[in-house]
Coordinates of C-alpha atoms and ligand atoms in Angstrom, one line a residue:
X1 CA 7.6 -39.9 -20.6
X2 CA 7.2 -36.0 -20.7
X3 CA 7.4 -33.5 -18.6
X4 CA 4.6 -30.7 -18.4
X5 CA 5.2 -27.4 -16.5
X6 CA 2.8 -24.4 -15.9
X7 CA 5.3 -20.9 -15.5
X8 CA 2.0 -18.7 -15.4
X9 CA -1.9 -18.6 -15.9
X10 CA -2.1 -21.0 -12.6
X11 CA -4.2 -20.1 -10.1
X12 CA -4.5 -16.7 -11.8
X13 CA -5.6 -15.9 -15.6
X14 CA -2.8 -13.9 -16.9
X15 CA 0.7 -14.8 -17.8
X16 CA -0.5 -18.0 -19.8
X17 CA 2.8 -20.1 -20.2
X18 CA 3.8 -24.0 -20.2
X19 CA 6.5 -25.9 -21.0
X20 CA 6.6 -29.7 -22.4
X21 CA 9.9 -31.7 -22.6
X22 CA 9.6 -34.7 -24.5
X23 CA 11.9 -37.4 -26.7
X24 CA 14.4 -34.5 -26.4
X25 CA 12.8 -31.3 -27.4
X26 CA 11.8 -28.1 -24.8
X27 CA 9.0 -26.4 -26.3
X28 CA 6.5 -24.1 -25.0
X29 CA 3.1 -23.7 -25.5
X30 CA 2.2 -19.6 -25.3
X31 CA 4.3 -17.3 -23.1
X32 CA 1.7 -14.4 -21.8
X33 CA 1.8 -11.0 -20.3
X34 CA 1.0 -11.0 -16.6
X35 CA -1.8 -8.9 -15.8
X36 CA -3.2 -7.1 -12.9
X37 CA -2.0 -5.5 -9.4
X38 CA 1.3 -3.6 -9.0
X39 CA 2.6 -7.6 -8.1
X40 CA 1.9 -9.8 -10.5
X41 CA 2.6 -7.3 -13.1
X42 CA 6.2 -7.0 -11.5
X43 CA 6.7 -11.1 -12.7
X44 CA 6.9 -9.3 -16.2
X45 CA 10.2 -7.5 -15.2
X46 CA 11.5 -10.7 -13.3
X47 CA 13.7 -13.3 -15.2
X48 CA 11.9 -16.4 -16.6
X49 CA 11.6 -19.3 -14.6
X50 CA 13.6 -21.4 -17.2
X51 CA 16.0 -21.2 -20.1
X52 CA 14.9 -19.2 -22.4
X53 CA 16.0 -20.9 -25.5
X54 CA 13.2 -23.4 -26.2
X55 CA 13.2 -25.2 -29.4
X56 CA 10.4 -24.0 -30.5
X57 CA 6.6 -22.2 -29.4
X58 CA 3.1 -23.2 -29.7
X59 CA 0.9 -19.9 -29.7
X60 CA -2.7 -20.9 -29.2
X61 CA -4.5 -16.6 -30.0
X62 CA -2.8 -13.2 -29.9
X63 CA -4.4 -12.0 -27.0
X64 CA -1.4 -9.9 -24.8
X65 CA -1.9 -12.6 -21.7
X66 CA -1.0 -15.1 -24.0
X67 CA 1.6 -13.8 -26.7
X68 CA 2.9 -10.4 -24.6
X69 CA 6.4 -11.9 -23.3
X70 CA 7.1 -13.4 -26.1
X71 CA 9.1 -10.4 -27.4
X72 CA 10.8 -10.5 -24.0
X73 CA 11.3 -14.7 -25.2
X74 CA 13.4 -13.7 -28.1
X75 CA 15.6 -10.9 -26.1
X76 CA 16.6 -13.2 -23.7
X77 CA 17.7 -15.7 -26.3
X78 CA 14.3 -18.3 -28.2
X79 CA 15.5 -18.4 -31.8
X80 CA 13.0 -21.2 -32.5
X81 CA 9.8 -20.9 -35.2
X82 CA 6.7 -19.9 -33.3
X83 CA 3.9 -21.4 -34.9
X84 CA 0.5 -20.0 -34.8
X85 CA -2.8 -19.5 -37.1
X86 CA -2.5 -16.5 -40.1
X87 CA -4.8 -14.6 -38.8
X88 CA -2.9 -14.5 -34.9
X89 CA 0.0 -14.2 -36.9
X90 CA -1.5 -10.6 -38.7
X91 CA -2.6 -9.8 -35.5
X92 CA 0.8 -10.2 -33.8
X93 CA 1.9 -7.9 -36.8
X94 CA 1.0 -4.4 -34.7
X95 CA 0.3 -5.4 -31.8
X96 CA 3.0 -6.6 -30.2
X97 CA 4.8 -3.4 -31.6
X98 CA 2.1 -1.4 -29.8
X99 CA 2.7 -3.8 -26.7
X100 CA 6.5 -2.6 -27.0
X101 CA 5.6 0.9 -27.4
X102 CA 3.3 0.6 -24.4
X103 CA 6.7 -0.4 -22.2
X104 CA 8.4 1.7 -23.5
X105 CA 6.3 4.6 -22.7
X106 CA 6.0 2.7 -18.7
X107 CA 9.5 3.0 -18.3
X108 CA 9.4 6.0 -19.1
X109 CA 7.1 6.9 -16.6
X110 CA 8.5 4.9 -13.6
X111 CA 12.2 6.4 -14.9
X112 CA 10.7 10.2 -14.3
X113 CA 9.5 8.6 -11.1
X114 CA 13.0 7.0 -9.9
X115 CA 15.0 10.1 -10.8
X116 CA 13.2 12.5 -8.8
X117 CA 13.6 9.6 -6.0
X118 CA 17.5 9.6 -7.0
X119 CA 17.0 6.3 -8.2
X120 CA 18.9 4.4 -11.1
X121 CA 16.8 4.0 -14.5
X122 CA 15.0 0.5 -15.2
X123 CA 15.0 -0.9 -19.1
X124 CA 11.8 -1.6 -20.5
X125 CA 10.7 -5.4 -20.8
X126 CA 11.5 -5.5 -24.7
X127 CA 11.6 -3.0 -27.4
X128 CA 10.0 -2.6 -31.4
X129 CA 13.7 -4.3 -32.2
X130 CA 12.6 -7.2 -29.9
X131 CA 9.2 -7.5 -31.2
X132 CA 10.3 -7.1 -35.1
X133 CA 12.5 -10.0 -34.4
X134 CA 9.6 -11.8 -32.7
X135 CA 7.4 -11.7 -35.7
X136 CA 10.4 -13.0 -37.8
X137 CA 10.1 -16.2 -36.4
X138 CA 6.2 -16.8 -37.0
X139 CA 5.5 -20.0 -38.9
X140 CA 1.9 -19.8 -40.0
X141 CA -0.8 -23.3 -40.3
X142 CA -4.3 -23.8 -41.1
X143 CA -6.9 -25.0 -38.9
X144 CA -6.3 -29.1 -38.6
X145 CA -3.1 -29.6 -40.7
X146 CA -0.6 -31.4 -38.8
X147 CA 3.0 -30.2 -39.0
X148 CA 6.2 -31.9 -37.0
X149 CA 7.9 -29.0 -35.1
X150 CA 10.4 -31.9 -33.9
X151 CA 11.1 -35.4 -35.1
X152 CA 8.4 -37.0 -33.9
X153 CA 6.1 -34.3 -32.6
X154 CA 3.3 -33.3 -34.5
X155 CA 0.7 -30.7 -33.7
X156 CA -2.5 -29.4 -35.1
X157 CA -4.6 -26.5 -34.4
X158 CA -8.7 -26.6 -34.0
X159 CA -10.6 -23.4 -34.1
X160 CA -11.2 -22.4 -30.5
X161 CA -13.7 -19.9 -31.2
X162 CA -12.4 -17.1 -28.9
X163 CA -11.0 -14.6 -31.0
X164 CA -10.1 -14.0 -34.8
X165 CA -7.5 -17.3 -35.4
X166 CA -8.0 -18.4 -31.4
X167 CA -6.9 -22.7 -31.4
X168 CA -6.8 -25.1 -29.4
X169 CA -3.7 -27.3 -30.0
X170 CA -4.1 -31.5 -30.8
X171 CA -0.3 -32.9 -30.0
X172 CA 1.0 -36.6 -30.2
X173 CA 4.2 -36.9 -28.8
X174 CA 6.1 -40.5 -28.6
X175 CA 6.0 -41.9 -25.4
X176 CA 9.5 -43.8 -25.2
X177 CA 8.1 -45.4 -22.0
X178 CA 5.8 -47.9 -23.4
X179 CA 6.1 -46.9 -27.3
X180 CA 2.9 -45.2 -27.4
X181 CA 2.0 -42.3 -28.5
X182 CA 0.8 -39.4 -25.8
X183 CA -2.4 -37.5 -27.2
X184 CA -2.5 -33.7 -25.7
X185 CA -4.9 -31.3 -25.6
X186 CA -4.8 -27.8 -25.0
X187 CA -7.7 -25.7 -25.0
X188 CA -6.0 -22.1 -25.5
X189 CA -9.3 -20.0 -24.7
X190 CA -12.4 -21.3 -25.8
X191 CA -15.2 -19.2 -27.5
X192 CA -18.7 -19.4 -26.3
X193 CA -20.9 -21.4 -28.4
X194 CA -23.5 -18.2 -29.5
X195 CA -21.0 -15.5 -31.2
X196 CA -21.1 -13.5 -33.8
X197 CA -18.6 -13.8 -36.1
X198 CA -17.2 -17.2 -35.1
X199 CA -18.1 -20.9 -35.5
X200 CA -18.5 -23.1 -32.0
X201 CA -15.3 -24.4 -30.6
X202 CA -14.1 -27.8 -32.1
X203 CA -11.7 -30.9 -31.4
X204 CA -11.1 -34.2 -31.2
X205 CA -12.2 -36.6 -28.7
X206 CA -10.2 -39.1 -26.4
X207 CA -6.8 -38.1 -25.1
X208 CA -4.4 -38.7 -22.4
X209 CA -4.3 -35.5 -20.8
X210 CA -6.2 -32.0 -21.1
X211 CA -5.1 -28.7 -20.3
X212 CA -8.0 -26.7 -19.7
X213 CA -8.7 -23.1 -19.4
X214 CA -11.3 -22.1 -16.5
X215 CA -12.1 -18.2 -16.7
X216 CA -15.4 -18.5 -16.4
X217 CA -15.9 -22.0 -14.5
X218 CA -18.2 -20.3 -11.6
X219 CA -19.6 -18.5 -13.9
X220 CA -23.1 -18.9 -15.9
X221 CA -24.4 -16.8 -18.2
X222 CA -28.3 -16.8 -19.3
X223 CA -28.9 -18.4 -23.0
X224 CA -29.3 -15.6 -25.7
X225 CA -28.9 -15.2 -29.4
X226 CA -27.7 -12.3 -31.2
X227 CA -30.9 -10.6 -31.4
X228 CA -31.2 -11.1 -27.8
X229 CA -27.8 -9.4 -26.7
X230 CA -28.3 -6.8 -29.3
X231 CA -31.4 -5.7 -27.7
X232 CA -30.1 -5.7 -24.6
X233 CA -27.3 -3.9 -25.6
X234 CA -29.8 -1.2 -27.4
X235 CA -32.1 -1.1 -23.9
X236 CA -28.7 -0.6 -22.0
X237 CA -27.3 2.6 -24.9
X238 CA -31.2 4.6 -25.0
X239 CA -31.4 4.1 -21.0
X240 CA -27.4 5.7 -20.7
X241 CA -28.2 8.6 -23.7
X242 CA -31.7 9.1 -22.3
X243 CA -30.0 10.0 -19.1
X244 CA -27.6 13.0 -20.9
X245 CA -24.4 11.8 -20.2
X246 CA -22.0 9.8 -22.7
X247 CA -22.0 6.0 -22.4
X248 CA -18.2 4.6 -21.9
X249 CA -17.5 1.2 -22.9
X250 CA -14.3 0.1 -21.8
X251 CA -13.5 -3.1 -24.3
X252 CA -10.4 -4.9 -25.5
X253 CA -8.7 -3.3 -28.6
X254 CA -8.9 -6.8 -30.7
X255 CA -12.2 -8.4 -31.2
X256 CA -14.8 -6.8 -28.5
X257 CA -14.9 -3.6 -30.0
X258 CA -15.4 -5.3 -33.5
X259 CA -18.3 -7.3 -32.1
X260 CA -20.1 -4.4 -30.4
X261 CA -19.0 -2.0 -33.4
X262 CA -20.9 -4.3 -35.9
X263 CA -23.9 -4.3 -33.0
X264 CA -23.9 -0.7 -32.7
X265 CA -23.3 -0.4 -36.8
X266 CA -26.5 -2.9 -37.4
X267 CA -28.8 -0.7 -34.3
X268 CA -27.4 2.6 -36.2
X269 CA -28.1 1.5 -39.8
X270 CA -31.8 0.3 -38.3
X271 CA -32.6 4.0 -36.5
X272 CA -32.4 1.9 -33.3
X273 CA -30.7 4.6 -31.3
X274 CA -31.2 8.6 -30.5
X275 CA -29.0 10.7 -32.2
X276 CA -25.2 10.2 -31.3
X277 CA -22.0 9.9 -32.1
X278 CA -19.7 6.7 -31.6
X279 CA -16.2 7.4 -31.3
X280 CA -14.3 3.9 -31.3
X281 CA -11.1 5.5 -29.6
X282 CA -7.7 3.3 -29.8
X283 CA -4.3 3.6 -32.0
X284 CA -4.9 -0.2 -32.8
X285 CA -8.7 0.2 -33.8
X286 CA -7.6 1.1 -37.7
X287 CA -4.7 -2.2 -38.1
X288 CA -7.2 -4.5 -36.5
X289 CA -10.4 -3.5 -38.6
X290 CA -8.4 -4.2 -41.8
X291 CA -7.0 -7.9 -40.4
X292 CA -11.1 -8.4 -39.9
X293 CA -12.0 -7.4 -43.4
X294 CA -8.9 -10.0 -44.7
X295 CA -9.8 -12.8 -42.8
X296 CA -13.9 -12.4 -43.2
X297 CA -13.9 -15.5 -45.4
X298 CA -12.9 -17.3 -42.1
X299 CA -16.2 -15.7 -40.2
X300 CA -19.3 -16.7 -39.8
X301 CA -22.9 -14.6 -39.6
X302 CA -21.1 -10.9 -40.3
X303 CA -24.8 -9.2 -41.1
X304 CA -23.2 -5.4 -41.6
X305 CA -20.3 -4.9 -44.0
X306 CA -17.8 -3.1 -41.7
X307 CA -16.4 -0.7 -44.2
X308 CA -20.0 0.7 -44.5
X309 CA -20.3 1.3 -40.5
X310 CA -16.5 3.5 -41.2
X311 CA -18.7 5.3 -43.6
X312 CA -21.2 6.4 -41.0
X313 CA -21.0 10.2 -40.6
X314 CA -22.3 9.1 -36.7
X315 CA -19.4 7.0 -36.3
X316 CA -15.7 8.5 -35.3
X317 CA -12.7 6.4 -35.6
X318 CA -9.9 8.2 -33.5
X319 CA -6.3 6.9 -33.5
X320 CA -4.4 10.1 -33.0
X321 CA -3.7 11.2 -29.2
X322 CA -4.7 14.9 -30.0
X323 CA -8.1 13.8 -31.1
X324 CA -8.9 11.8 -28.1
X325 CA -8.0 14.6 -25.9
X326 CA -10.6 16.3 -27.5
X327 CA -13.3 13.6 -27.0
X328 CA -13.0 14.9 -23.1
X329 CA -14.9 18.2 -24.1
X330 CA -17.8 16.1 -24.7
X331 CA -20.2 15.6 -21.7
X332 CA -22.7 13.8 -23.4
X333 CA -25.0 12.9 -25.9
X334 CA -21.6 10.3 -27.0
X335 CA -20.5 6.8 -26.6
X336 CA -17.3 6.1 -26.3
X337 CA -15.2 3.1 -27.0
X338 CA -11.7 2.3 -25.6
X339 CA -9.1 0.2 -24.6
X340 CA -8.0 -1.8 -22.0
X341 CA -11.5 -3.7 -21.3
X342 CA -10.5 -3.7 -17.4
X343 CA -9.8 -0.4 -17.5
X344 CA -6.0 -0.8 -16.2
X345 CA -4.5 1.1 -18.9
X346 CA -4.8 2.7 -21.7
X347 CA -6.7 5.9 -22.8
X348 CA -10.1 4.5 -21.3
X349 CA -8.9 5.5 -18.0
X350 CA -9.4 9.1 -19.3
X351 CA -12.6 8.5 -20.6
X352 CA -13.6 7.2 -16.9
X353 CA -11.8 10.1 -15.0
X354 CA -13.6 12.4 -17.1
X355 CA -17.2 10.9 -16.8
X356 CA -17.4 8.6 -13.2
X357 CA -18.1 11.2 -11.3
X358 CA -21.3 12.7 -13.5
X359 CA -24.4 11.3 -12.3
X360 CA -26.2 11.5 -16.2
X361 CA -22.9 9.6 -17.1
X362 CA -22.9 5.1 -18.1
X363 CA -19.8 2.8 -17.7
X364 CA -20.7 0.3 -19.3
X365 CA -18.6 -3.4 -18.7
X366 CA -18.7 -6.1 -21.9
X367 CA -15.8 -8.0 -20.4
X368 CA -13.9 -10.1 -17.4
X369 CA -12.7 -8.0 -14.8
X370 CA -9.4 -9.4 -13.0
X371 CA -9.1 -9.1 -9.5
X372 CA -7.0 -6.0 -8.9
X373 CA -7.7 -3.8 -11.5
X374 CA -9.4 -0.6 -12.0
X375 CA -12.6 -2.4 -13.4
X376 CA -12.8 -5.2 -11.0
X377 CA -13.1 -2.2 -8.5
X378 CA -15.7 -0.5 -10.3
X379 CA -17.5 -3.3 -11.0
X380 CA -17.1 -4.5 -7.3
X381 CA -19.6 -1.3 -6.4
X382 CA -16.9 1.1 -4.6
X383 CA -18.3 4.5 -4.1
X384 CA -14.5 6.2 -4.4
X385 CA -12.0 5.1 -6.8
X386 CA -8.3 6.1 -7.6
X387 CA -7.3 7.0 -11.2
X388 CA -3.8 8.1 -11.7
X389 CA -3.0 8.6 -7.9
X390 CA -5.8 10.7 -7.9
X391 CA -9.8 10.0 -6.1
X392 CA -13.0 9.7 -8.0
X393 CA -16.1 9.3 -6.6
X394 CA -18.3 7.0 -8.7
X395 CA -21.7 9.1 -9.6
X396 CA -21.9 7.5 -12.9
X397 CA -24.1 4.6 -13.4
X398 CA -22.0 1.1 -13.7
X399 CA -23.7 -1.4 -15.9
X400 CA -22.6 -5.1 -16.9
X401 CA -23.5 -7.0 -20.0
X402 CA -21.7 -10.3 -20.3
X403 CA -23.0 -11.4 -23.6
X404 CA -19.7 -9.8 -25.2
X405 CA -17.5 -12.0 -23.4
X406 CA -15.2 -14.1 -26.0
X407 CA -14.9 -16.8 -23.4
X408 CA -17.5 -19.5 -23.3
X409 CA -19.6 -19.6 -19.4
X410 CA -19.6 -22.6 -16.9
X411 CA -22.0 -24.9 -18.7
X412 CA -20.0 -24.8 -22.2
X413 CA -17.1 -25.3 -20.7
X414 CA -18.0 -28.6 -19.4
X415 CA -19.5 -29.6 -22.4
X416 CA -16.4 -28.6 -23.9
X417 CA -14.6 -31.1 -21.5
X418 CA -17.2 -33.9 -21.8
X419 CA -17.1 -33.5 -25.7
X420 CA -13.0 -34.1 -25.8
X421 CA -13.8 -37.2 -23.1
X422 CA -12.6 -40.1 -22.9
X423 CA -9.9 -38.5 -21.4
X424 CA -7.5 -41.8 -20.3
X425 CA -4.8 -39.4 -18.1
X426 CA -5.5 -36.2 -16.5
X427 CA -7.2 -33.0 -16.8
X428 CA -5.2 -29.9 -16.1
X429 CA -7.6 -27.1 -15.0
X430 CA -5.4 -23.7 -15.7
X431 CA -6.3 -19.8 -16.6
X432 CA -8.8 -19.6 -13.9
X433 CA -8.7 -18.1 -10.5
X434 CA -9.2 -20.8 -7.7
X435 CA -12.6 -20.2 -6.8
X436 CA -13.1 -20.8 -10.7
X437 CA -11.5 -23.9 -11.3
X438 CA -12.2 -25.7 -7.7
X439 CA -16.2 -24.7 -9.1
X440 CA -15.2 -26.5 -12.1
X441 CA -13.6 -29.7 -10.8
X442 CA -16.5 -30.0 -8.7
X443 CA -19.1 -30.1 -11.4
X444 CA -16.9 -32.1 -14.1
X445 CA -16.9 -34.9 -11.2
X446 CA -20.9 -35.0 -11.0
X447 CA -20.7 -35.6 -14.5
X448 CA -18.7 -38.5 -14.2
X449 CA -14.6 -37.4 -14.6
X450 CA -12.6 -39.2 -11.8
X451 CA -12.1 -36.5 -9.2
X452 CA -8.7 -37.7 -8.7
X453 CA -7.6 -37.2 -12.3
X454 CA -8.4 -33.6 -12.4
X455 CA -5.5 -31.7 -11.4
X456 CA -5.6 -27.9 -10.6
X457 CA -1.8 -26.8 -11.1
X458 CA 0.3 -24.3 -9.1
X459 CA 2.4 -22.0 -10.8
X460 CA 5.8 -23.3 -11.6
X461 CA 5.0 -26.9 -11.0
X462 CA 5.8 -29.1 -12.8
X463 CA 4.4 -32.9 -13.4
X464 CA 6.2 -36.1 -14.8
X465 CA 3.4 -37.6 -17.4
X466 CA 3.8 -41.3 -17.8
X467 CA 2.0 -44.6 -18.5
X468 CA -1.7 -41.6 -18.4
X469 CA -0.6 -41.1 -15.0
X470 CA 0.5 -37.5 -13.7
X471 CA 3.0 -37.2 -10.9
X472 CA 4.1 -33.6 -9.1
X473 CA 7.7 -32.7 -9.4
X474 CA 6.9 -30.0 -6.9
X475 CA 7.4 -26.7 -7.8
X476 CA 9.9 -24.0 -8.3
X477 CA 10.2 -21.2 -4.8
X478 CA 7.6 -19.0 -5.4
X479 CA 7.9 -15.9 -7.1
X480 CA 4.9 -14.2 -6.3
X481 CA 2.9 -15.6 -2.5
X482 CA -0.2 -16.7 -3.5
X483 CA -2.1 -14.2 -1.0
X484 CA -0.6 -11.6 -3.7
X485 CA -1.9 -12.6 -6.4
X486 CA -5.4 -11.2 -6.0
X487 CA -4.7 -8.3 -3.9
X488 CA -1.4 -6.2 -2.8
X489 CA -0.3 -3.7 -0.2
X490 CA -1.0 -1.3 -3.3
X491 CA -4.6 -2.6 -3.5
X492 CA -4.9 -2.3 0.6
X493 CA -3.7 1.4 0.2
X494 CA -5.5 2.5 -2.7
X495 CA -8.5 1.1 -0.6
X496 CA -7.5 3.2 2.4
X497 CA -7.0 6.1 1.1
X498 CA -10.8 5.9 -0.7
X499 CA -11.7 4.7 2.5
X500 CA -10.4 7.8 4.1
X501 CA -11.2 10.3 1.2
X502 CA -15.1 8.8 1.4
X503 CA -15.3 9.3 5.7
X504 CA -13.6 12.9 5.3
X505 CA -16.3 13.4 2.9
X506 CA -19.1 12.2 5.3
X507 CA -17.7 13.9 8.4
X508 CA -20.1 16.4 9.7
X509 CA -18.1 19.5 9.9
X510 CA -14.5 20.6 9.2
X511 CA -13.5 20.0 13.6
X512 CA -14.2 16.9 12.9
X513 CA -12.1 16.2 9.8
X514 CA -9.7 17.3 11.6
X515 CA -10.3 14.9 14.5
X516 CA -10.3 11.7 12.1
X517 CA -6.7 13.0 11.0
X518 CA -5.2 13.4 14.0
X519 CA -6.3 10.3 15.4
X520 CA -5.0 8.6 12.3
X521 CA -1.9 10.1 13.0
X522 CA -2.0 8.7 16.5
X523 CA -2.3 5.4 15.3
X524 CA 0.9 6.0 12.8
Ligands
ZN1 ZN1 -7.8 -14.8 -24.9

């Protein structure tokens, strides 16, 4: 018998964390950031669900929704190994400090904020001590050797195909109930199956139970190769440079900009595009590059030599805060790269304040955008948005290209699923928003999976595996109401005060702004 519990990522696909207790171990398999509205990112300050001190962690890929709290693990007392691939491991290496010097630096803020309120100070989350001592405990293994984190437990890693040392994670666990052993599955996030840089997701077949991420299960993406999304991505930087404004690319720190930096590199090296400058702006973009150029054994189809692309007089690498203030003088001609891909944080935000409103001006998406977040809005088609408490109307043109995604589309996801089958117990669907994973169910069921055995957890629930069956143990009370979790009172104000901003904007004449006010303050 074991006992499987999801504390995040359910329903929702941020905050990645479960917890397996079996022939007398607690371990946990990743323990992510949440990510989001004003809500769900308030989990992260929030106590954990559970004791802290786990024996020991399985960390599928280093992405911040799956590896963020783990800091916040150690502070509140894990002392256990966390075992992970060596290249998630080098990743860890800065950014999880960078993760702690983003808290720190949010504290800060909301401090400044509470003081002027008369307000006592918060802490932040963790801090570089915390995350030093996190990286202490990283145990490193290779791509399908087994190792026995507990007597009795052993665990492999398959290449996922997601990011730079993404797994999945093959466990067999002793099942004292019948003397069997359990066979477990969990996918981490899986790669799509045309990438550059990485070989197709992998595993075993036939297992008792699944755990299954579903980002993109209501989602399908047309077929391309890497010619194809290259040209598409060349069509979509002429059209945006043609126009006279600077093309912003808002894209995760580790691994998208790499992927659309070597694109960009192989369209520059080939006189592809007009004259421009890249500027790849992110403190990270340095640390990561070099943790590429280690591990490129481990990649596949790398056409361009990435140390040659640095050499490009066209190309700008900017890590220092000073030098991306100065990219804001630029109104075009540019294209700029910078983190966070959903645009929530980071210095892309200024790159978007300082270019939405331009009419010559392209935001270009490469990524998912969670509900809630400054991209998901842009994306979404809203004429006004807020940035930093302040409105923006939205001139620039908003384009979409989902070929960069690192996560594979509706159809490889099933086949992912159908290739792991039989699957004798039950399939978890987690890391998906509902509309996602009910899609999912639905289709894994007309391909022949038992509708009954495919179980879409709630966060904090827990389920008593025995004999390949899967019972609820009901579920913890809920930290966060589900209606949350997608949109908050500070998403319904933002979206009033747009709302507002947009019909003061509209209003005929100034009697009649001041007509729409008044009444407004009526209804108050
Ligand atoms: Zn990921």
């Amino acid at each position: 018998m074991a006992t499987l519990s999801f504390y995040g990522a359910a329903g929702t696909v941020t905050g990645s964390c479960s917890m397996l207790q079996a022939t007398g171990a607690r371990f946990l398999v990743d323990c992510g950031m949440f990510q989001g509205n004003k809500t769900i990112r308030a989990l992260n300050d929030k106590p954990f669900p559970f004791d802290p001190a786990a024996d020991f962690l399985i960390l599928t890929h280093a992405h911040i929704d799956h590896s963020g709290l783990l800091p916040k693990l150690v502070r509140y007392g894990f002392k256990g190994p966390i075992y992970c691939t060596a290249p998630t491991a080098d990743l860890l290496g800065f950014m999880l400090l960078d993760s702690a010097k983003i808290q720190n630096s949010n504290t800060e803020r909301q401090n400044r904020k509470r003081q002027r309120k008369g307000e006592d100070p918060i802490e932040p989350i963790y801090t570089e001590e915390h995350a030093r001592a996190t990286l202490e405990l990283l145990r490193t293994h290779d791509y399908g050797e087994w190792f026995e984190p507990a007597p009795g437990i052993h665990v492999r890693y398959w290449n996922a195909g997601h990011i730079l040392g993404s797994a999945s994670a093959e466990m067999k666990i002793p099942d004292a109930a019948d003397g069997n052993t359990m066979r477990l599955l969990f996918s981490g996030d899986i790669g799509p199956e045309e990438k550059v840089f990485h070989p197709e997701p992998d595993a075993e077949q036939g297992f008792d139970y699944v755990v299954c991420e579903s980002t993109y299960g209501d989602r399908e993406r047309d077929d391309y190769t890497l010619e194809a999304r290259r040209e598409l991505l060349r069509k979509e930087l002429v059209r945006g440079l043609s126009a006279g404004g600077n093309v912003v690319i808002p894209a995760f720190a580790v691994e998208r900009s790499q992927e659309l930096l070597h694109d960009i590199g192989v369209l520059l090296a080939k006189g592809e595009l007009p004259e421009t400058t890249v500027f790849l702006d992110s403190p990270l973009a340095k640390a990561v590059t070099e943790v590429f150029i280690k591990h490129a054994g481990t990649l596949d189809d790398v056409e361009l030599d990435e140390a040659a692309l640095f050499r490009d007089p066209r190309f700008r690498l900017v890590q220092d805060v000073e030098e991306s203030k100065a990219i804001n003088r630029i109104t075009g001609g540019a294209i700029i790269i910078s983190a966070s891909g959903m645009a929530d944080a980071g210095r892309i935000q200024h790159h978007i304040k300082n270019n939405i409103w331009r009419s010559n001006a392209t935001i270009l998406f490469v990524g998912y955008q969670a509900p809630g977040t400054l991209g998901y809005y842009i994306t979404s088609g809203e004429p006004v948005v807020r940035i930093h408490g302040k409105e923006f109307l939205v001139k620039a043109e908003i384009r979409q290209l989902g070929n960069y995604s690192a996560h594979a589309d509706q159809g490889e996801l099933l086949d992912w699923v159908m290739e792991r089958s039989p699957i004798a117990g039950h399939l978890f669907l987690n890391h998906g928003d509902d509309d996602a994973r009910e899609e999912m169910a639905r289709l894994l069921a007309t391909r022949g999976l038992d509708p009954e055995k495919i179980v879409l957890p709630q966060m904090d629930e827990a389920f008593e595996l025995v004999a390949g069956d899967a019972k609820s143990k009901g579920r913890l009370p809920e930290r966060v109401p589900r209606t949350e979790l997608l949109s908050d009172w500070n998403n319904d104000y933002a979206a009033l005060i747009v709302a507002l901003t947009q019909r003061l904007q509209d209003a005929g004449n100034d009697e009649e702004r001041r007509k729409i006010i008044a009444a407004l303050r009526r209804a108050l």
